[in-house]
Amino acid sequence: MTNKEFTKQLIAKTGLSSIEIAELQSACTSMIVEQVADGNTVMFTGLGTFEPKEKPERKMYNPTTKEFKVIPARQTLGFRASSTYKDKLNGDTTL
């Protein structure tokens, strides 16, 4: 599903205008990114949890130049799906 298709479905379900939906999507996305960047966890019941993940420093080998390069540690965005969501994806109809 593309963002355009997602927006159309939100408009149909909520009755909001496309401008309002775009503002809502932008606000939600920026809030999640800001919270995770600050080291906080964002949890949506029934969907999952967005959380910061620490990737450790590692060595990488470049076969073309035959050199090792150190990739520094960094923060990434992690998402862990809720068990309810996983069950629904796997066809559990008792939900």
PDB file of N, CA, C and O in Angstrom, residues 12-82:
ATOM      1  N   ALA A  12     -11.697   8.009   3.712  1.00  0.00           N
ATOM      2  CA  ALA A  12     -12.965   7.285   3.652  1.00  0.00           C
ATOM      3  C   ALA A  12     -13.451   6.865   5.038  1.00  0.00           C
ATOM      4  O   ALA A  12     -14.649   6.933   5.333  1.00  0.00           O
ATOM      5  N   LYS A  13     -12.539   6.456   5.913  1.00  0.00           N
ATOM      6  CA  LYS A  13     -12.932   5.973   7.240  1.00  0.00           C
ATOM      7  C   LYS A  13     -13.219   7.094   8.224  1.00  0.00           C
ATOM      8  O   LYS A  13     -14.053   6.933   9.112  1.00  0.00           O
ATOM      9  N   THR A  14     -12.527   8.234   8.094  1.00  0.00           N
ATOM     10  CA  THR A  14     -12.672   9.287   9.092  1.00  0.00           C
ATOM     11  C   THR A  14     -13.522  10.458   8.631  1.00  0.00           C
ATOM     12  O   THR A  14     -14.058  11.185   9.460  1.00  0.00           O
ATOM     13  N   GLY A  15     -13.601  10.678   7.329  1.00  0.00           N
ATOM     14  CA  GLY A  15     -14.340  11.817   6.827  1.00  0.00           C
ATOM     15  C   GLY A  15     -13.553  13.118   6.889  1.00  0.00           C
ATOM     16  O   GLY A  15     -14.082  14.186   6.595  1.00  0.00           O
ATOM     17  N   LEU A  16     -12.289  13.042   7.291  1.00  0.00           N
ATOM     18  CA  LEU A  16     -11.436  14.232   7.329  1.00  0.00           C
ATOM     19  C   LEU A  16     -10.972  14.579   5.921  1.00  0.00           C
ATOM     20  O   LEU A  16     -10.978  13.736   5.030  1.00  0.00           O
ATOM     21  N   SER A  17     -10.531  15.806   5.736  1.00  0.00           N
ATOM     22  CA  SER A  17     -10.038  16.229   4.423  1.00  0.00           C
ATOM     23  C   SER A  17      -8.622  15.695   4.208  1.00  0.00           C
ATOM     24  O   SER A  17      -7.941  15.302   5.159  1.00  0.00           O
ATOM     25  N   SER A  18      -8.177  15.719   2.968  1.00  0.00           N
ATOM     26  CA  SER A  18      -6.834  15.227   2.655  1.00  0.00           C
ATOM     27  C   SER A  18      -5.764  16.086   3.319  1.00  0.00           C
ATOM     28  O   SER A  18      -4.715  15.577   3.724  1.00  0.00           O
ATOM     29  N   ILE A  19      -6.030  17.376   3.476  1.00  0.00           N
ATOM     30  CA  ILE A  19      -5.071  18.267   4.147  1.00  0.00           C
ATOM     31  C   ILE A  19      -4.957  17.906   5.618  1.00  0.00           C
ATOM     32  O   ILE A  19      -3.862  17.835   6.178  1.00  0.00           O
ATOM     33  N   GLU A  20      -6.100  17.652   6.252  1.00  0.00           N
ATOM     34  CA  GLU A  20      -6.095  17.259   7.665  1.00  0.00           C
ATOM     35  C   GLU A  20      -5.378  15.925   7.868  1.00  0.00           C
ATOM     36  O   GLU A  20      -4.623  15.760   8.827  1.00  0.00           O
ATOM     37  N   ILE A  21      -5.610  14.986   6.968  1.00  0.00           N
ATOM     38  CA  ILE A  21      -4.948  13.679   7.046  1.00  0.00           C
ATOM     39  C   ILE A  21      -3.447  13.846   6.881  1.00  0.00           C
ATOM     40  O   ILE A  21      -2.662  13.246   7.621  1.00  0.00           O
ATOM     41  N   ALA A  22      -3.020  14.674   5.926  1.00  0.00           N
ATOM     42  CA  ALA A  22      -1.585  14.893   5.702  1.00  0.00           C
ATOM     43  C   ALA A  22      -0.936  15.506   6.937  1.00  0.00           C
ATOM     44  O   ALA A  22       0.162  15.109   7.340  1.00  0.00           O
ATOM     45  N   GLU A  23      -1.618  16.472   7.555  1.00  0.00           N
ATOM     46  CA  GLU A  23      -1.096  17.088   8.778  1.00  0.00           C
ATOM     47  C   GLU A  23      -1.027  16.082   9.913  1.00  0.00           C
ATOM     48  O   GLU A  23      -0.059  16.062  10.676  1.00  0.00           O
ATOM     49  N   LEU A  24      -2.039  15.241  10.028  1.00  0.00           N
ATOM     50  CA  LEU A  24      -2.075  14.218  11.071  1.00  0.00           C
ATOM     51  C   LEU A  24      -0.947  13.200  10.890  1.00  0.00           C
ATOM     52  O   LEU A  24      -0.245  12.855  11.839  1.00  0.00           O
ATOM     53  N   GLN A  25      -0.743  12.736   9.656  1.00  0.00           N
ATOM     54  CA  GLN A  25       0.341  11.795   9.366  1.00  0.00           C
ATOM     55  C   GLN A  25       1.691  12.415   9.681  1.00  0.00           C
ATOM     56  O   GLN A  25       2.550  11.774  10.291  1.00  0.00           O
ATOM     57  N   SER A  26       1.884  13.651   9.283  1.00  0.00           N
ATOM     58  CA  SER A  26       3.149  14.333   9.520  1.00  0.00           C
ATOM     59  C   SER A  26       3.404  14.505  11.010  1.00  0.00           C
ATOM     60  O   SER A  26       4.513  14.270  11.502  1.00  0.00           O
ATOM     61  N   ALA A  27       2.370  14.895  11.741  1.00  0.00           N
ATOM     62  CA  ALA A  27       2.509  15.090  13.185  1.00  0.00           C
ATOM     63  C   ALA A  27       2.826  13.782  13.890  1.00  0.00           C
ATOM     64  O   ALA A  27       3.711  13.727  14.762  1.00  0.00           O
ATOM     65  N   CYS A  28       2.132  12.713  13.528  1.00  0.00           N
ATOM     66  CA  CYS A  28       2.375  11.397  14.149  1.00  0.00           C
ATOM     67  C   CYS A  28       3.791  10.916  13.871  1.00  0.00           C
ATOM     68  O   CYS A  28       4.499  10.464  14.781  1.00  0.00           O
ATOM     69  N   THR A  29       4.208  11.011  12.632  1.00  0.00           N
ATOM     70  CA  THR A  29       5.544  10.561  12.254  1.00  0.00           C
ATOM     71  C   THR A  29       6.618  11.353  12.984  1.00  0.00           C
ATOM     72  O   THR A  29       7.551  10.768  13.552  1.00  0.00           O
ATOM     73  N   SER A  30       6.476  12.670  13.013  1.00  0.00           N
ATOM     74  CA  SER A  30       7.498  13.485  13.662  1.00  0.00           C
ATOM     75  C   SER A  30       7.522  13.250  15.168  1.00  0.00           C
ATOM     76  O   SER A  30       8.591  13.244  15.782  1.00  0.00           O
ATOM     77  N   MET A  31       6.362  13.016  15.785  1.00  0.00           N
ATOM     78  CA  MET A  31       6.326  12.726  17.221  1.00  0.00           C
ATOM     79  C   MET A  31       7.024  11.413  17.540  1.00  0.00           C
ATOM     80  O   MET A  31       7.784  11.325  18.510  1.00  0.00           O
ATOM     81  N   ILE A  32       6.787  10.389  16.735  1.00  0.00           N
ATOM     82  CA  ILE A  32       7.439   9.095  16.961  1.00  0.00           C
ATOM     83  C   ILE A  32       8.947   9.244  16.812  1.00  0.00           C
ATOM     84  O   ILE A  32       9.719   8.794  17.668  1.00  0.00           O
ATOM     85  N   VAL A  33       9.391   9.900  15.750  1.00  0.00           N
ATOM     86  CA  VAL A  33      10.826  10.076  15.502  1.00  0.00           C
ATOM     87  C   VAL A  33      11.479  10.883  16.617  1.00  0.00           C
ATOM     88  O   VAL A  33      12.559  10.515  17.111  1.00  0.00           O
ATOM     89  N   GLU A  34      10.831  11.961  17.052  1.00  0.00           N
ATOM     90  CA  GLU A  34      11.390  12.788  18.129  1.00  0.00           C
ATOM     91  C   GLU A  34      11.520  12.003  19.428  1.00  0.00           C
ATOM     92  O   GLU A  34      12.547  12.090  20.113  1.00  0.00           O
ATOM     93  N   GLN A  35      10.493  11.256  19.776  1.00  0.00           N
ATOM     94  CA  GLN A  35      10.518  10.495  21.032  1.00  0.00           C
ATOM     95  C   GLN A  35      11.597   9.418  21.012  1.00  0.00           C
ATOM     96  O   GLN A  35      12.334   9.243  21.980  1.00  0.00           O
ATOM     97  N   VAL A  36      11.708   8.694  19.915  1.00  0.00           N
ATOM     98  CA  VAL A  36      12.717   7.637  19.817  1.00  0.00           C
ATOM     99  C   VAL A  36      14.109   8.243  19.774  1.00  0.00           C
ATOM    100  O   VAL A  36      15.045   7.715  20.383  1.00  0.00           O
ATOM    101  N   ALA A  37      14.274   9.382  19.103  1.00  0.00           N
ATOM    102  CA  ALA A  37      15.576  10.055  19.047  1.00  0.00           C
ATOM    103  C   ALA A  37      16.007  10.516  20.443  1.00  0.00           C
ATOM    104  O   ALA A  37      17.205  10.556  20.743  1.00  0.00           O
ATOM    105  N   ASP A  38      15.038  10.832  21.301  1.00  0.00           N
ATOM    106  CA  ASP A  38      15.338  11.232  22.673  1.00  0.00           C
ATOM    107  C   ASP A  38      15.584  10.040  23.590  1.00  0.00           C
ATOM    108  O   ASP A  38      15.815  10.211  24.781  1.00  0.00           O
ATOM    109  N   GLY A  39      15.490   8.831  23.044  1.00  0.00           N
ATOM    110  CA  GLY A  39      15.749   7.629  23.837  1.00  0.00           C
ATOM    111  C   GLY A  39      14.514   7.013  24.466  1.00  0.00           C
ATOM    112  O   GLY A  39      14.610   6.076  25.249  1.00  0.00           O
ATOM    113  N   ASN A  40      13.327   7.520  24.115  1.00  0.00           N
ATOM    114  CA  ASN A  40      12.082   7.000  24.674  1.00  0.00           C
ATOM    115  C   ASN A  40      11.509   5.894  23.800  1.00  0.00           C
ATOM    116  O   ASN A  40      11.829   5.782  22.624  1.00  0.00           O
ATOM    117  N   THR A  41      10.623   5.106  24.393  1.00  0.00           N
ATOM    118  CA  THR A  41       9.918   4.051  23.679  1.00  0.00           C
ATOM    119  C   THR A  41       8.496   4.525  23.408  1.00  0.00           C
ATOM    120  O   THR A  41       7.867   5.118  24.272  1.00  0.00           O
ATOM    121  N   VAL A  42       7.977   4.253  22.204  1.00  0.00           N
ATOM    122  CA  VAL A  42       6.612   4.616  21.842  1.00  0.00           C
ATOM    123  C   VAL A  42       5.850   3.319  21.593  1.00  0.00           C
ATOM    124  O   VAL A  42       6.218   2.540  20.719  1.00  0.00           O
ATOM    125  N   MET A  43       4.790   3.097  22.392  1.00  0.00           N
ATOM    126  CA  MET A  43       4.047   1.841  22.305  1.00  0.00           C
ATOM    127  C   MET A  43       2.612   2.104  21.852  1.00  0.00           C
ATOM    128  O   MET A  43       1.938   2.981  22.390  1.00  0.00           O
ATOM    129  N   PHE A  44       2.171   1.361  20.836  1.00  0.00           N
ATOM    130  CA  PHE A  44       0.798   1.390  20.365  1.00  0.00           C
ATOM    131  C   PHE A  44       0.176   0.035  20.675  1.00  0.00           C
ATOM    132  O   PHE A  44       0.563  -0.979  20.095  1.00  0.00           O
ATOM    133  N   THR A  45      -0.783   0.017  21.591  1.00  0.00           N
ATOM    134  CA  THR A  45      -1.429  -1.229  21.983  1.00  0.00           C
ATOM    135  C   THR A  45      -2.084  -1.874  20.768  1.00  0.00           C
ATOM    136  O   THR A  45      -2.802  -1.225  20.023  1.00  0.00           O
ATOM    137  N   GLY A  46      -1.802  -3.137  20.568  1.00  0.00           N
ATOM    138  CA  GLY A  46      -2.370  -3.876  19.446  1.00  0.00           C
ATOM    139  C   GLY A  46      -1.554  -3.781  18.174  1.00  0.00           C
ATOM    140  O   GLY A  46      -1.817  -4.511  17.231  1.00  0.00           O
ATOM    141  N   LEU A  47      -0.578  -2.895  18.128  1.00  0.00           N
ATOM    142  CA  LEU A  47       0.267  -2.757  16.937  1.00  0.00           C
ATOM    143  C   LEU A  47       1.702  -3.131  17.245  1.00  0.00           C
ATOM    144  O   LEU A  47       2.241  -4.069  16.669  1.00  0.00           O
ATOM    145  N   GLY A  48       2.336  -2.392  18.161  1.00  0.00           N
ATOM    146  CA  GLY A  48       3.722  -2.702  18.495  1.00  0.00           C
ATOM    147  C   GLY A  48       4.426  -1.552  19.164  1.00  0.00           C
ATOM    148  O   GLY A  48       3.819  -0.562  19.556  1.00  0.00           O
ATOM    149  N   THR A  49       5.743  -1.702  19.269  1.00  0.00           N
ATOM    150  CA  THR A  49       6.568  -0.747  19.991  1.00  0.00           C
ATOM    151  C   THR A  49       7.717  -0.259  19.127  1.00  0.00           C
ATOM    152  O   THR A  49       8.434  -1.064  18.531  1.00  0.00           O
ATOM    153  N   PHE A  50       7.877   1.058  19.063  1.00  0.00           N
ATOM    154  CA  PHE A  50       9.023   1.676  18.417  1.00  0.00           C
ATOM    155  C   PHE A  50      10.017   1.994  19.524  1.00  0.00           C
ATOM    156  O   PHE A  50       9.641   2.580  20.536  1.00  0.00           O
ATOM    157  N   GLU A  51      11.278   1.614  19.338  1.00  0.00           N
ATOM    158  CA  GLU A  51      12.269   1.866  20.371  1.00  0.00           C
ATOM    159  C   GLU A  51      13.643   2.098  19.760  1.00  0.00           C
ATOM    160  O   GLU A  51      13.930   1.610  18.664  1.00  0.00           O
ATOM    161  N   PRO A  52      14.479   2.849  20.466  1.00  0.00           N
ATOM    162  CA  PRO A  52      15.840   3.056  19.965  1.00  0.00           C
ATOM    163  C   PRO A  52      16.662   1.788  20.169  1.00  0.00           C
ATOM    164  O   PRO A  52      16.511   1.098  21.177  1.00  0.00           O
ATOM    165  N   LYS A  53      17.490   1.458  19.205  1.00  0.00           N
ATOM    166  CA  LYS A  53      18.374   0.288  19.297  1.00  0.00           C
ATOM    167  C   LYS A  53      19.806   0.756  19.086  1.00  0.00           C
ATOM    168  O   LYS A  53      20.075   1.591  18.225  1.00  0.00           O
ATOM    169  N   GLU A  54      20.703   0.217  19.851  1.00  0.00           N
ATOM    170  CA  GLU A  54      22.125   0.548  19.740  1.00  0.00           C
ATOM    171  C   GLU A  54      22.804  -0.520  18.889  1.00  0.00           C
ATOM    172  O   GLU A  54      22.749  -1.700  19.206  1.00  0.00           O
ATOM    173  N   LYS A  55      23.393  -0.100  17.785  1.00  0.00           N
ATOM    174  CA  LYS A  55      24.197  -1.019  16.974  1.00  0.00           C
ATOM    175  C   LYS A  55      25.652  -0.814  17.365  1.00  0.00           C
ATOM    176  O   LYS A  55      26.159   0.310  17.287  1.00  0.00           O
ATOM    177  N   PRO A  56      26.327  -1.858  17.772  1.00  0.00           N
ATOM    178  CA  PRO A  56      27.712  -1.700  18.220  1.00  0.00           C
ATOM    179  C   PRO A  56      28.679  -1.428  17.061  1.00  0.00           C
ATOM    180  O   PRO A  56      28.367  -1.680  15.897  1.00  0.00           O
ATOM    181  N   GLU A  57      29.826  -0.934  17.413  1.00  0.00           N
ATOM    182  CA  GLU A  57      30.886  -0.721  16.427  1.00  0.00           C
ATOM    183  C   GLU A  57      31.275  -2.080  15.845  1.00  0.00           C
ATOM    184  O   GLU A  57      31.282  -3.087  16.535  1.00  0.00           O
ATOM    185  N   ARG A  58      31.589  -2.100  14.551  1.00  0.00           N
ATOM    186  CA  ARG A  58      31.992  -3.368  13.927  1.00  0.00           C
ATOM    187  C   ARG A  58      33.008  -3.116  12.829  1.00  0.00           C
ATOM    188  O   ARG A  58      33.129  -1.997  12.322  1.00  0.00           O
ATOM    189  N   LYS A  59      33.693  -4.182  12.462  1.00  0.00           N
ATOM    190  CA  LYS A  59      34.645  -4.094  11.353  1.00  0.00           C
ATOM    191  C   LYS A  59      33.981  -4.622  10.097  1.00  0.00           C
ATOM    192  O   LYS A  59      33.244  -5.602  10.132  1.00  0.00           O
ATOM    193  N   MET A  60      34.266  -3.951   8.984  1.00  0.00           N
ATOM    194  CA  MET A  60      33.744  -4.369   7.698  1.00  0.00           C
ATOM    195  C   MET A  60      34.918  -4.603   6.759  1.00  0.00           C
ATOM    196  O   MET A  60      35.880  -3.834   6.749  1.00  0.00           O
ATOM    197  N   TYR A  61      34.849  -5.668   5.994  1.00  0.00           N
ATOM    198  CA  TYR A  61      35.897  -5.970   5.024  1.00  0.00           C
ATOM    199  C   TYR A  61      35.399  -5.604   3.641  1.00  0.00           C
ATOM    200  O   TYR A  61      34.329  -6.025   3.207  1.00  0.00           O
ATOM    201  N   ASN A  62      36.175  -4.787   2.921  1.00  0.00           N
ATOM    202  CA  ASN A  62      35.854  -4.414   1.551  1.00  0.00           C
ATOM    203  C   ASN A  62      36.663  -5.318   0.626  1.00  0.00           C
ATOM    204  O   ASN A  62      37.884  -5.185   0.522  1.00  0.00           O
ATOM    205  N   PRO A  63      36.009  -6.266  -0.047  1.00  0.00           N
ATOM    206  CA  PRO A  63      36.743  -7.203  -0.895  1.00  0.00           C
ATOM    207  C   PRO A  63      37.399  -6.547  -2.113  1.00  0.00           C
ATOM    208  O   PRO A  63      38.381  -7.067  -2.646  1.00  0.00           O
ATOM    209  N   THR A  64      36.905  -5.407  -2.553  1.00  0.00           N
ATOM    210  CA  THR A  64      37.489  -4.723  -3.699  1.00  0.00           C
ATOM    211  C   THR A  64      38.845  -4.129  -3.352  1.00  0.00           C
ATOM    212  O   THR A  64      39.817  -4.301  -4.090  1.00  0.00           O
ATOM    213  N   THR A  65      38.903  -3.426  -2.220  1.00  0.00           N
ATOM    214  CA  THR A  65      40.154  -2.780  -1.824  1.00  0.00           C
ATOM    215  C   THR A  65      40.979  -3.649  -0.879  1.00  0.00           C
ATOM    216  O   THR A  65      42.118  -3.308  -0.569  1.00  0.00           O
ATOM    217  N   LYS A  66      40.375  -4.750  -0.421  1.00  0.00           N
ATOM    218  CA  LYS A  66      41.011  -5.676   0.518  1.00  0.00           C
ATOM    219  C   LYS A  66      41.446  -4.969   1.806  1.00  0.00           C
ATOM    220  O   LYS A  66      42.475  -5.255   2.369  1.00  0.00           O
ATOM    221  N   GLU A  67      40.599  -4.055   2.244  1.00  0.00           N
ATOM    222  CA  GLU A  67      40.883  -3.322   3.466  1.00  0.00           C
ATOM    223  C   GLU A  67      39.743  -3.501   4.456  1.00  0.00           C
ATOM    224  O   GLU A  67      38.591  -3.715   4.076  1.00  0.00           O
ATOM    225  N   PHE A  68      40.093  -3.399   5.731  1.00  0.00           N
ATOM    226  CA  PHE A  68      39.096  -3.401   6.787  1.00  0.00           C
ATOM    227  C   PHE A  68      38.758  -1.957   7.129  1.00  0.00           C
ATOM    228  O   PHE A  68      39.621  -1.088   7.116  1.00  0.00           O
ATOM    229  N   LYS A  69      37.502  -1.741   7.437  1.00  0.00           N
ATOM    230  CA  LYS A  69      37.049  -0.410   7.812  1.00  0.00           C
ATOM    231  C   LYS A  69      36.209  -0.553   9.071  1.00  0.00           C
ATOM    232  O   LYS A  69      35.435  -1.495   9.207  1.00  0.00           O
ATOM    233  N   VAL A  70      36.358   0.372   9.995  1.00  0.00           N
ATOM    234  CA  VAL A  70      35.577   0.340  11.220  1.00  0.00           C
ATOM    235  C   VAL A  70      34.320   1.186  11.035  1.00  0.00           C
ATOM    236  O   VAL A  70      34.399   2.358  10.663  1.00  0.00           O
ATOM    237  N   ILE A  71      33.170   0.560  11.270  1.00  0.00           N
ATOM    238  CA  ILE A  71      31.905   1.275  11.218  1.00  0.00           C
ATOM    239  C   ILE A  71      31.553   1.634  12.658  1.00  0.00           C
ATOM    240  O   ILE A  71      31.429   0.746  13.503  1.00  0.00           O
ATOM    241  N   PRO A  72      31.412   2.906  12.973  1.00  0.00           N
ATOM    242  CA  PRO A  72      31.174   3.316  14.360  1.00  0.00           C
ATOM    243  C   PRO A  72      29.798   2.872  14.879  1.00  0.00           C
ATOM    244  O   PRO A  72      28.881   2.598  14.097  1.00  0.00           O
ATOM    245  N   ALA A  73      29.678   2.828  16.200  1.00  0.00           N
ATOM    246  CA  ALA A  73      28.400   2.505  16.827  1.00  0.00           C
ATOM    247  C   ALA A  73      27.379   3.573  16.459  1.00  0.00           C
ATOM    248  O   ALA A  73      27.728   4.737  16.243  1.00  0.00           O
ATOM    249  N   ARG A  74      26.110   3.164  16.390  1.00  0.00           N
ATOM    250  CA  ARG A  74      25.075   4.130  16.033  1.00  0.00           C
ATOM    251  C   ARG A  74      23.725   3.683  16.573  1.00  0.00           C
ATOM    252  O   ARG A  74      23.532   2.534  16.936  1.00  0.00           O
ATOM    253  N   GLN A  75      22.817   4.627  16.611  1.00  0.00           N
ATOM    254  CA  GLN A  75      21.443   4.359  17.032  1.00  0.00           C
ATOM    255  C   GLN A  75      20.585   4.077  15.802  1.00  0.00           C
ATOM    256  O   GLN A  75      20.741   4.723  14.763  1.00  0.00           O
ATOM    257  N   THR A  76      19.683   3.116  15.926  1.00  0.00           N
ATOM    258  CA  THR A  76      18.732   2.837  14.858  1.00  0.00           C
ATOM    259  C   THR A  76      17.335   2.747  15.463  1.00  0.00           C
ATOM    260  O   THR A  76      17.175   2.671  16.676  1.00  0.00           O
ATOM    261  N   LEU A  77      16.344   2.749  14.617  1.00  0.00           N
ATOM    262  CA  LEU A  77      14.963   2.632  15.049  1.00  0.00           C
ATOM    263  C   LEU A  77      14.559   1.169  14.999  1.00  0.00           C
ATOM    264  O   LEU A  77      14.689   0.512  13.966  1.00  0.00           O
ATOM    265  N   GLY A  78      14.073   0.663  16.117  1.00  0.00           N
ATOM    266  CA  GLY A  78      13.602  -0.716  16.161  1.00  0.00           C
ATOM    267  C   GLY A  78      12.095  -0.759  16.295  1.00  0.00           C
ATOM    268  O   GLY A  78      11.486   0.117  16.907  1.00  0.00           O
ATOM    269  N   PHE A  79      11.468  -1.773  15.703  1.00  0.00           N
ATOM    270  CA  PHE A  79      10.029  -1.970  15.841  1.00  0.00           C
ATOM    271  C   PHE A  79       9.795  -3.415  16.224  1.00  0.00           C
ATOM    272  O   PHE A  79      10.315  -4.333  15.594  1.00  0.00           O
ATOM    273  N   ARG A  80       9.015  -3.605  17.282  1.00  0.00           N
ATOM    274  CA  ARG A  80       8.665  -4.947  17.726  1.00  0.00           C
ATOM    275  C   ARG A  80       7.150  -5.045  17.678  1.00  0.00           C
ATOM    276  O   ARG A  80       6.441  -4.306  18.368  1.00  0.00           O
ATOM    277  N   ALA A  81       6.630  -5.944  16.850  1.00  0.00           N
ATOM    278  CA  ALA A  81       5.181  -6.091  16.694  1.00  0.00           C
ATOM    279  C   ALA A  81       4.578  -6.736  17.936  1.00  0.00           C
ATOM    280  O   ALA A  81       5.193  -7.592  18.572  1.00  0.00           O
ATOM    281  N   SER A  82       3.350  -6.334  18.274  1.00  0.00           N
ATOM    282  CA  SER A  82       2.666  -6.915  19.425  1.00  0.00           C
ATOM    283  C   SER A  82       2.211  -8.329  19.086  1.00  0.00           C
ATOM    284  O   SER A  82       2.056  -8.699  17.926  1.00  0.00           O
TER     285      SER A  82
END
